PDB file of C-alpha atoms in Angstrom:
ATOM      1  CA  PHE A   5     245.455 124.999 -56.943  1.00 93.00           C
ATOM      2  CA  LEU A   6     249.092 125.383 -57.939  1.00 93.00           C
ATOM      3  CA  PRO A   7     250.805 128.694 -58.673  1.00 94.00           C
ATOM      4  CA  TRP A   8     251.480 129.216 -62.391  1.00 92.00           C
ATOM      5  CA  LEU A   9     255.245 128.575 -62.199  1.00 90.00           C
ATOM      6  CA  THR A  10     254.730 125.356 -60.225  1.00 90.00           C
ATOM      7  CA  PHE A  11     252.031 124.154 -62.611  1.00 90.00           C
ATOM      8  CA  MET A  12     254.270 124.755 -65.638  1.00 88.00           C
ATOM      9  CA  SER A  13     257.334 123.114 -64.059  1.00 86.00           C
ATOM     10  CA  GLN A  14     255.350 120.016 -63.035  1.00 83.00           C
ATOM     11  CA  GLY A  15     254.198 119.155 -66.531  1.00 79.00           C
ATOM     12  CA  GLY A  16     251.736 121.895 -67.418  1.00 81.00           C
ATOM     13  CA  SER A  17     253.981 123.084 -70.222  1.00 80.00           C
ATOM     14  CA  GLY A  18     253.733 119.651 -71.859  1.00 84.00           C
ATOM     15  CA  LEU A  19     249.948 119.492 -72.070  1.00 85.00           C
ATOM     16  CA  PRO A  20     248.613 119.039 -75.607  1.00 89.00           C
ATOM     17  CA  ASP A  21     246.402 121.560 -77.363  1.00 91.00           C
ATOM     18  CA  TYR A  22     242.815 121.466 -76.156  1.00 92.00           C
ATOM     19  CA  ALA A  23     243.716 119.800 -72.870  1.00 90.00           C
ATOM     20  CA  ARG A  24     241.162 120.624 -70.174  1.00 92.00           C
ATOM     21  CA  VAL A  25     242.229 121.768 -66.714  1.00 92.00           C
ATOM     22  CA  ARG A  26     240.782 123.892 -63.950  1.00 94.00           C
ATOM     23  CA  THR A  27     242.334 127.321 -63.618  1.00 96.00           C
ATOM     24  CA  ALA A  28     241.708 130.040 -61.093  1.00 96.00           C
ATOM     25  CA  ILE A  29     242.547 133.608 -60.308  1.00 95.00           C
ATOM     26  CA  ALA A  30     243.795 134.085 -56.770  1.00 95.00           C
ATOM     27  CA  THR A  31     244.492 137.119 -54.613  1.00 94.00           C
ATOM     28  CA  ASP A  32     247.822 135.661 -53.448  1.00 94.00           C
ATOM     29  CA  ALA A  33     250.818 134.241 -55.342  1.00 94.00           C
ATOM     30  CA  ALA A  34     250.576 130.923 -53.444  1.00 95.00           C
ATOM     31  CA  CYS A  35     247.016 130.416 -54.773  1.00 95.00           C
ATOM     32  CA  ARG A  36     245.496 129.880 -51.341  1.00 95.00           C
ATOM     33  CA  LYS A  37     242.646 132.366 -51.876  1.00 94.00           C
ATOM     34  CA  THR A  38     240.976 131.929 -55.247  1.00 93.00           C
ATOM     35  CA  THR A  39     238.334 134.406 -56.397  1.00 91.00           C
ATOM     36  CA  GLN A  40     237.262 132.789 -59.685  1.00 92.00           C
ATOM     37  CA  VAL A  41     237.537 129.202 -60.896  1.00 95.00           C
ATOM     38  CA  PHE A  42     237.240 128.167 -64.549  1.00 96.00           C
ATOM     39  CA  ARG A  43     236.880 124.999 -66.623  1.00 95.00           C
ATOM     40  CA  THR A  44     239.659 125.812 -69.060  1.00 95.00           C
ATOM     41  CA  THR A  45     240.791 124.664 -72.478  1.00 93.00           C
ATOM     42  CA  ILE A  46     244.494 125.206 -73.114  1.00 92.00           C
ATOM     43  CA  VAL A  47     245.800 126.251 -76.529  1.00 92.00           C
ATOM     44  CA  SER A  48     249.544 126.570 -77.088  1.00 89.00           C
ATOM     45  CA  SER A  49     250.328 125.939 -80.764  1.00 87.00           C
ATOM     46  CA  ASN A  50     250.297 128.762 -83.315  1.00 85.00           C
ATOM     47  CA  GLU A  51     247.416 127.090 -85.160  1.00 87.00           C
ATOM     48  CA  SER A  52     245.189 126.595 -82.118  1.00 85.00           C
ATOM     49  CA  ARG A  53     245.968 130.057 -80.747  1.00 88.00           C
ATOM     50  CA  SER A  54     245.077 131.677 -84.080  1.00 84.00           C
ATOM     51  CA  ARG A  55     241.751 129.795 -84.165  1.00 87.00           C
ATOM     52  CA  GLY A  56     240.866 130.512 -80.523  1.00 85.00           C
ATOM     53  CA  LEU A  57     237.118 130.847 -80.095  1.00 86.00           C
ATOM     54  CA  SER A  58     236.404 131.744 -83.736  1.00 88.00           C
ATOM     55  CA  ASN A  59     232.979 130.762 -85.076  1.00 86.00           C
ATOM     56  CA  ARG A  60     231.618 129.921 -81.635  1.00 89.00           C
ATOM     57  CA  SER A  61     228.009 131.087 -81.331  1.00 90.00           C
ATOM     58  CA  THR A  62     227.230 130.165 -77.719  1.00 95.00           C
ATOM     59  CA  PRO A  63     228.458 132.584 -75.040  1.00 95.00           C
ATOM     60  CA  LEU A  64     231.101 131.445 -72.581  1.00 96.00           C
ATOM     61  CA  ALA A  65     229.646 130.274 -69.282  1.00 96.00           C
ATOM     62  CA  ALA A  66     230.743 132.201 -66.193  1.00 94.00           C
ATOM     63  CA  ASP A  67     233.091 129.331 -65.260  1.00 95.00           C
ATOM     64  CA  GLU A  68     234.434 128.624 -68.763  1.00 96.00           C
ATOM     65  CA  ALA A  69     237.714 129.888 -70.252  1.00 96.00           C
ATOM     66  CA  MET A  70     240.330 129.411 -72.936  1.00 95.00           C
ATOM     67  CA  LEU A  71     243.969 129.815 -71.904  1.00 95.00           C
ATOM     68  CA  PHE A  72     246.465 130.884 -74.571  1.00 93.00           C
ATOM     69  CA  VAL A  73     249.971 129.834 -73.518  1.00 93.00           C
ATOM     70  CA  PHE A  74     253.108 131.219 -75.184  1.00 92.00           C
ATOM     71  CA  GLU A  75     256.634 129.767 -75.037  1.00 89.00           C
ATOM     72  CA  ASN A  76     258.227 133.065 -74.030  1.00 91.00           C
ATOM     73  CA  GLU A  77     257.087 136.250 -72.381  1.00 95.00           C
ATOM     74  CA  GLN A  78     256.235 138.739 -75.140  1.00 96.00           C
ATOM     75  CA  THR A  79     253.853 141.452 -76.255  1.00 97.00           C
ATOM     76  CA  VAL A  80     250.815 139.543 -77.504  1.00 96.00           C
ATOM     77  CA  SER A  81     248.049 140.711 -79.800  1.00 95.00           C
ATOM     78  CA  PHE A  82     244.518 139.380 -80.248  1.00 95.00           C
ATOM     79  CA  TRP A  83     241.644 140.186 -82.562  1.00 93.00           C
ATOM     80  CA  MET A  84     238.033 139.068 -82.866  1.00 93.00           C
ATOM     81  CA  LYS A  85     238.253 137.506 -86.353  1.00 93.00           C
ATOM     82  CA  ASP A  86     235.126 135.411 -86.959  1.00 94.00           C
ATOM     83  CA  THR A  87     234.346 135.632 -83.239  1.00 94.00           C
ATOM     84  CA  LEU A  88     230.606 135.840 -82.647  1.00 95.00           C
ATOM     85  CA  ILE A  89     230.547 136.269 -78.862  1.00 95.00           C
ATOM     86  CA  PRO A  90     231.811 139.085 -76.605  1.00 96.00           C
ATOM     87  CA  MET A  91     234.435 138.275 -73.999  1.00 96.00           C
ATOM     88  CA  GLN A  92     237.187 139.594 -71.789  1.00 96.00           C
ATOM     89  CA  ILE A  93     240.871 138.831 -72.014  1.00 96.00           C
ATOM     90  CA  ALA A  94     243.250 138.788 -69.041  1.00 96.00           C
ATOM     91  CA  PHE A  95     247.015 138.958 -69.635  1.00 96.00           C
ATOM     92  CA  PHE A  96     249.490 137.291 -67.236  1.00 96.00           C
ATOM     93  CA  ASP A  97     253.284 137.601 -66.938  1.00 96.00           C
ATOM     94  CA  SER A  98     255.755 134.719 -66.560  1.00 94.00           C
ATOM     95  CA  LYS A  99     255.223 134.660 -62.783  1.00 94.00           C
ATOM     96  CA  GLY A 100     251.473 134.342 -63.224  1.00 96.00           C
ATOM     97  CA  ARG A 101     250.691 137.929 -62.194  1.00 96.00           C
ATOM     98  CA  LEU A 102     247.645 139.545 -63.753  1.00 96.00           C
ATOM     99  CA  ASN A 103     248.780 142.534 -65.829  1.00 94.00           C
ATOM    100  CA  GLU A 104     245.643 143.745 -67.506  1.00 93.00           C
ATOM    101  CA  VAL A 105     242.021 142.914 -68.362  1.00 94.00           C
ATOM    102  CA  LEU A 106     240.386 144.115 -71.586  1.00 95.00           C
ATOM    103  CA  ASP A 107     236.792 143.939 -72.802  1.00 95.00           C
ATOM    104  CA  MET A 108     236.467 142.466 -76.315  1.00 96.00           C
ATOM    105  CA  PRO A 109     233.065 143.181 -77.913  1.00 96.00           C
ATOM    106  CA  VAL A 110     231.925 141.486 -81.117  1.00 96.00           C
ATOM    107  CA  GLU A 111     233.084 143.432 -84.174  1.00 95.00           C
ATOM    108  CA  PRO A 112     230.442 144.957 -86.491  1.00 96.00           C
ATOM    109  CA  ASP A 113     231.868 142.740 -89.251  1.00 96.00           C
ATOM    110  CA  PRO A 114     233.468 139.691 -87.567  1.00 95.00           C
ATOM    111  CA  ALA A 115     234.977 138.530 -90.868  1.00 94.00           C
ATOM    112  CA  ASN A 116     236.944 141.792 -91.114  1.00 96.00           C
ATOM    113  CA  PRO A 117     237.828 142.910 -87.577  1.00 95.00           C
ATOM    114  CA  ILE A 118     239.381 146.319 -87.074  1.00 95.00           C
ATOM    115  CA  LYS A 119     240.399 146.427 -83.409  1.00 96.00           C
ATOM    116  CA  ARG A 120     243.483 144.715 -81.962  1.00 96.00           C
ATOM    117  CA  TYR A 121     243.835 143.888 -78.265  1.00 96.00           C
ATOM    118  CA  VAL A 122     247.520 144.175 -77.392  1.00 97.00           C
ATOM    119  CA  SER A 123     249.113 143.483 -74.015  1.00 96.00           C
ATOM    120  CA  LYS A 124     250.682 146.653 -72.627  1.00 95.00           C
ATOM    121  CA  LYS A 125     253.203 144.559 -70.683  1.00 95.00           C
ATOM    122  CA  LEU A 126     254.985 141.329 -71.571  1.00 97.00           C
ATOM    123  CA  ALA A 127     252.707 138.294 -71.231  1.00 96.00           C
ATOM    124  CA  ILE A 128     253.184 134.537 -71.286  1.00 95.00           C
ATOM    125  CA  ALA A 129     249.505 133.643 -71.017  1.00 95.00           C
ATOM    126  CA  ALA A 130     246.131 135.149 -71.855  1.00 96.00           C
ATOM    127  CA  LEU A 131     242.805 133.941 -70.484  1.00 97.00           C
ATOM    128  CA  GLU A 132     239.624 134.527 -72.484  1.00 96.00           C
ATOM    129  CA  ILE A 133     236.571 134.598 -70.239  1.00 97.00           C
ATOM    130  CA  ALA A 134     232.930 135.677 -70.241  1.00 96.00           C
ATOM    131  CA  PRO A 135     232.224 139.422 -70.292  1.00 95.00           C
ATOM    132  CA  LYS A 136     232.170 141.229 -66.943  1.00 92.00           C
ATOM    133  CA  THR A 137     233.881 138.341 -65.141  1.00 92.00           C
ATOM    134  CA  LEU A 138     236.709 140.629 -64.018  1.00 88.00           C
ATOM    135  CA  LYS A 139     236.958 144.384 -63.664  1.00 78.00           C
ATOM    136  CA  ALA A 140     238.428 145.728 -66.900  1.00 70.00           C
ATOM    137  CA  GLY A 141     241.553 147.834 -66.597  1.00 64.00           C
ATOM    138  CA  ARG A 142     245.129 147.518 -65.427  1.00 53.00           C
ATOM    139  CA  LYS A 143     244.935 148.184 -61.675  1.00 65.00           C
ATOM    140  CA  GLN A 144     243.758 144.810 -60.481  1.00 74.00           C
ATOM    141  CA  LYS A 145     245.706 142.320 -58.395  1.00 86.00           C
ATOM    142  CA  GLY A 146     245.502 138.662 -59.259  1.00 95.00           C
ATOM    143  CA  PHE A 147     247.525 135.528 -59.917  1.00 96.00           C
ATOM    144  CA  LEU A 148     246.961 132.696 -62.390  1.00 97.00           C
ATOM    145  CA  CYS A 149     246.669 129.243 -60.802  1.00 96.00           C
ATOM    146  CA  ALA A 150     245.963 125.756 -62.161  1.00 94.00           C
ATOM    147  CA  ASP A 151     244.429 122.748 -60.459  1.00 87.00           C
ATOM    148  CA  THR A 152     246.383 119.776 -61.814  1.00 68.00           C
ATOM    149  CA  VAL A 153     248.335 118.749 -64.871  1.00 54.00           C
ATOM    150  CA  ALA A 154     245.881 115.912 -65.481  1.00 53.00           C
ATOM    151  CA  PRO A 155     243.316 116.867 -68.152  1.00 50.00           C
ATOM    152  CA  GLN A 156     239.834 117.413 -66.754  1.00 49.00           C
ATOM    153  CA  GLN A 157     236.721 116.187 -68.587  1.00 50.00           C
TER     154      GLN A 157
END
């Protein structure tokens, strides 16, 4: 696995929407010790990010994820509009450091969600994963890593 900055500088930033790669969360910035590995779909355009996992009825598998990539580090906000499955979201800064993990339950009325999930720190990426994959909260160490820039099937 490559550290986030290396992955992005070696072509990761040029991947098209819905490209498939393997991502991981590691305990070290060099990505030598991964704790979780995911089959990941990347979304980076405004349109694909706003759609996210809306209208999906099957739960995410334990090794499945969607990675939302932003051009610049910023405060990001998510909601569960038309989202029919619970999940977690992990926010990462521009160096790939894990900032925060939030639980995102299904809204009582998915067509009219009330709750917003906002990063408390600046983020450049957010990883949506199956519930209970990571410990929710802010005091967790981790680094975002990616396997290759070649799309995975």
